[in-house]
Coordinates of C-alpha atoms in Angstrom, one line a residue:
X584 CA 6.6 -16.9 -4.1
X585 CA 3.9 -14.9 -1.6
X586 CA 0.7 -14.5 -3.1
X587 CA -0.5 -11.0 -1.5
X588 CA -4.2 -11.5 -2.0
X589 CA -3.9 -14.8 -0.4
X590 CA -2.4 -13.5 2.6
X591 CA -4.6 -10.2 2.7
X592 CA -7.5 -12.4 2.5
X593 CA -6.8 -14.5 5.5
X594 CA -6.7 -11.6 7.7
X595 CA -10.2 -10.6 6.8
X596 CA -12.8 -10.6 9.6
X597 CA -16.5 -11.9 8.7
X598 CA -18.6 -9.8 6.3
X599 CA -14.9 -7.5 5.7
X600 CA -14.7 -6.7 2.0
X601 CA -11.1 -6.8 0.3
X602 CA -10.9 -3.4 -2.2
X603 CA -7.1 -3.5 -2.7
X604 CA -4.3 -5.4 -2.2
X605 CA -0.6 -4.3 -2.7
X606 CA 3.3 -4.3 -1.6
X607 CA 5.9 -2.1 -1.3
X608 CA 8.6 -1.8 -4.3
X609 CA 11.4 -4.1 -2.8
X610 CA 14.3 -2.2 -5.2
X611 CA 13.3 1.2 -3.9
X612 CA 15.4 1.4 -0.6
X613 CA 16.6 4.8 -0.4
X614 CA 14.7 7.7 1.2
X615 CA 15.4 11.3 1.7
X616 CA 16.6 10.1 5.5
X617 CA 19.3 8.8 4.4
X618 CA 21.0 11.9 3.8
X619 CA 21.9 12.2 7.7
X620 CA 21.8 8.6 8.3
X621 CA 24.6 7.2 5.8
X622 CA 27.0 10.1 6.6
X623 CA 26.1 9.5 10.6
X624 CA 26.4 5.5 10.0
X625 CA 29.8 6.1 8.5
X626 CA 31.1 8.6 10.9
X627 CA 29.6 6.0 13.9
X628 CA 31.1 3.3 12.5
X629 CA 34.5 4.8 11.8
X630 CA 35.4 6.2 15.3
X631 CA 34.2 3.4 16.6
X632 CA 36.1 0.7 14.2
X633 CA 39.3 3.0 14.5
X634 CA 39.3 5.1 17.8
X635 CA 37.7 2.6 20.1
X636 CA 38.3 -0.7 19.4
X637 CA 42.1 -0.4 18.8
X638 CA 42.6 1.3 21.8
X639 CA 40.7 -0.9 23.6
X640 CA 42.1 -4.3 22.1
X641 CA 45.3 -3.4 23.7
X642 CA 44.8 -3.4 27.4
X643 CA 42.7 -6.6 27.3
X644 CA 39.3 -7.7 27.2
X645 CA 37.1 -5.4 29.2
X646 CA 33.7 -4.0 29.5
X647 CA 35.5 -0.9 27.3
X648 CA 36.0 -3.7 24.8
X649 CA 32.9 -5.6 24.7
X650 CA 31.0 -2.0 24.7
X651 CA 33.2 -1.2 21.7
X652 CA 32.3 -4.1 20.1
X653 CA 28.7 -3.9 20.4
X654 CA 28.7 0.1 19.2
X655 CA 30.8 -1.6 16.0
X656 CA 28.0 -4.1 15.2
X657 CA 24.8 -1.2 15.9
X658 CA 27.4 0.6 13.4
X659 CA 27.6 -2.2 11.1
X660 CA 23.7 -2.6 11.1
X661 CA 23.0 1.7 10.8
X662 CA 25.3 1.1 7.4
X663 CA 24.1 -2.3 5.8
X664 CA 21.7 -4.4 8.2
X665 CA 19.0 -1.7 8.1
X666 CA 18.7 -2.0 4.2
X667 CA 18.3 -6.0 4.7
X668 CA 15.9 -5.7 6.7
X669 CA 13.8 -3.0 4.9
X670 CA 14.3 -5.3 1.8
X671 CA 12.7 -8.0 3.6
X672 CA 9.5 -6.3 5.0
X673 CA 9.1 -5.1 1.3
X674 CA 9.0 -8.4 0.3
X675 CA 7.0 -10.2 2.8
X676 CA 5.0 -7.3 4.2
X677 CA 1.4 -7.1 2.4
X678 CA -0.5 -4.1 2.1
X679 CA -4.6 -4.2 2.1
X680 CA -7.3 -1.4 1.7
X681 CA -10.9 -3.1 2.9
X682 CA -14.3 -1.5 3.5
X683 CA -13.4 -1.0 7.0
X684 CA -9.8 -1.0 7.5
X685 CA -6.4 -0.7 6.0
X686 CA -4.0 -3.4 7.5
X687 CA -0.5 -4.5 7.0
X688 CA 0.2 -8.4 7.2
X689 CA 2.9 -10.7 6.8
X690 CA 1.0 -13.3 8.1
X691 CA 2.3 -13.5 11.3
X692 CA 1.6 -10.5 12.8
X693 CA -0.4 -7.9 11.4
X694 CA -1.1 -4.0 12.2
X695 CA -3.9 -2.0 11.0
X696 CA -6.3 1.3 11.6
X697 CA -9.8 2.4 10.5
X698 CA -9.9 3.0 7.1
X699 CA -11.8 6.1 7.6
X700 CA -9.7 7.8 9.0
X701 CA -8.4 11.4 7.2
X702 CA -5.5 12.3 9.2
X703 CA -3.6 10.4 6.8
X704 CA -0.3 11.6 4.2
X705 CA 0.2 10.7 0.4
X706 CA 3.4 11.4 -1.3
X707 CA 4.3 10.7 -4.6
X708 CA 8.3 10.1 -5.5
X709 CA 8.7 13.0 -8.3
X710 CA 8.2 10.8 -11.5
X711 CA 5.0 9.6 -9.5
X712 CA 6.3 5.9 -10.0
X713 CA 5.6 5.4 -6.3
X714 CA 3.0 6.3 -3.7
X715 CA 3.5 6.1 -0.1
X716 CA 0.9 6.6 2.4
X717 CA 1.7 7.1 6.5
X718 CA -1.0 8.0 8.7
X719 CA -0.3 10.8 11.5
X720 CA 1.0 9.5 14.8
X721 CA -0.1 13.2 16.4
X722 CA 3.3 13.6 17.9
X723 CA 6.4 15.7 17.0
X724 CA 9.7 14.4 15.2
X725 CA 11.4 17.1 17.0
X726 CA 14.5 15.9 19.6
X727 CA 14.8 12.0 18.8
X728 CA 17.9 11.3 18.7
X729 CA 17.8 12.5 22.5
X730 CA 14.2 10.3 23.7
X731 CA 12.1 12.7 23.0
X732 CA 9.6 13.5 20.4
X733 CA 8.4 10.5 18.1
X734 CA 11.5 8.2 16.2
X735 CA 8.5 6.4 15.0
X736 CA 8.4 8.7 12.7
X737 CA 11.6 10.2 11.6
X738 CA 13.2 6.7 11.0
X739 CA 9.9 5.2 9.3
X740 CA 10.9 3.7 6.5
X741 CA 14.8 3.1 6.9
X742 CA 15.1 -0.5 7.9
X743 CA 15.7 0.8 12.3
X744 CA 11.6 1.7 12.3
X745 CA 10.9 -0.7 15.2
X746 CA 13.8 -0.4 17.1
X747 CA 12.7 3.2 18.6
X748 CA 8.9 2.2 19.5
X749 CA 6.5 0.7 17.3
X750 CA 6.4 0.8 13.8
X751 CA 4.0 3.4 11.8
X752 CA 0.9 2.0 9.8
X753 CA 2.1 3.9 6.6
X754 CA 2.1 2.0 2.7
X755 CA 5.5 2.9 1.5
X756 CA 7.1 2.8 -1.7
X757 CA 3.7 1.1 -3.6
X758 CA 4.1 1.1 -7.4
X759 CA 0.2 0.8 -8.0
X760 CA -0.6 4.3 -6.3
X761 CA -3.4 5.4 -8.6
X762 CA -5.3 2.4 -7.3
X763 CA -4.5 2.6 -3.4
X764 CA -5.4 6.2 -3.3
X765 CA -8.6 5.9 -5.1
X766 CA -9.5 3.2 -2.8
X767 CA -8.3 5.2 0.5
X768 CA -10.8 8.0 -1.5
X769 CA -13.8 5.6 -2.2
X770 CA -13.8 4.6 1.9
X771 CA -13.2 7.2 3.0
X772 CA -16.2 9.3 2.3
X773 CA -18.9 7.3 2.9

């Protein structure tokens, strides 16, 4: 088993003080995203799985084929891989408030921005169980799907974050919110 402070504290710099260390909530892996992307995962994966590959399989391996095939498994990962993989970085991805930055580590790669900064977003889930904190990327979610605008942002948080750009520095899903916002607070105006 991870020990998060352990890891957090390996990525401090010299003279960096550690306020707060946390992780994200590895059984929370549904978001209000979902509601277009499990209908559009289902729809993708059924035309493809009964439209293209059957019609393809027929006349013989082609490029038609091996295209089919390779919509089938993006299909197959838009349905079930992207949750694997969210559960993962919940569970290996550490979280870290210090006196001059907020970072997120898993040891082997880490991204991070100045703690200071007040462009940031806090939302609670209703029963305020969780806290989840994204800082602002400055550009708009609007057109993705086509290239434009930022995926960054509209599929942070949904296991295909990466895939579109880099990922967001955003805390998501942290069940010890109280604490990580009154850290952000405490840095933040000094």
């Amino acid at each position: 088993m991870m020990d998060p402070r352990a890891l957090a504290s390996e990525q401090l710099r010299s003279g960096e003080h550690l306020l707060w260390v946390g992780q994200s909530d590895p059984r929370k892996l549904f978001t209000g995203r979902d509601g277009y992307l499990i209908p559009f995962s289902l729809l993708w994966f059924g035309i493809v799985t009964t439209q293209m590959i059957p019609g393809t399989m027929a006349d013989g391996p082609s490029f038609v084929w091996v295209l089919s095939v390779v919509f089938a498994v993006i299909g197959l990962h838009m349905l079930v891989g992207r949750f694997l993989v969210k559960r993962h970085r919940k569970r290996t991805e550490v979280y870290a408030v210090t006196d001059r930055r907020v970072f997120i580590t898993n040891g082997r790669s880490t991204r991070e921005t100045d703690v200071r900064r007040t462009d940031r977003n806090v939302q609670w889930t209703r029963d305020r169980a969780h806290c989840s904190v994204q800082w602002e990327t400055g550009n708009s979610g609007a057109g993705a799907f086509f290239g434009s605008g930022n995926a960054q942002a509209i599929y942070a948080n949904t296991g295909l974050d990466g895939f579109f750009g880099p990922r967001t520095t955003a805390f998501w899903d942290v069940p010890d919110g109280d604490a990580l916002v009154s850290a952000l607070d405490g840095v933040s105006v000094r």
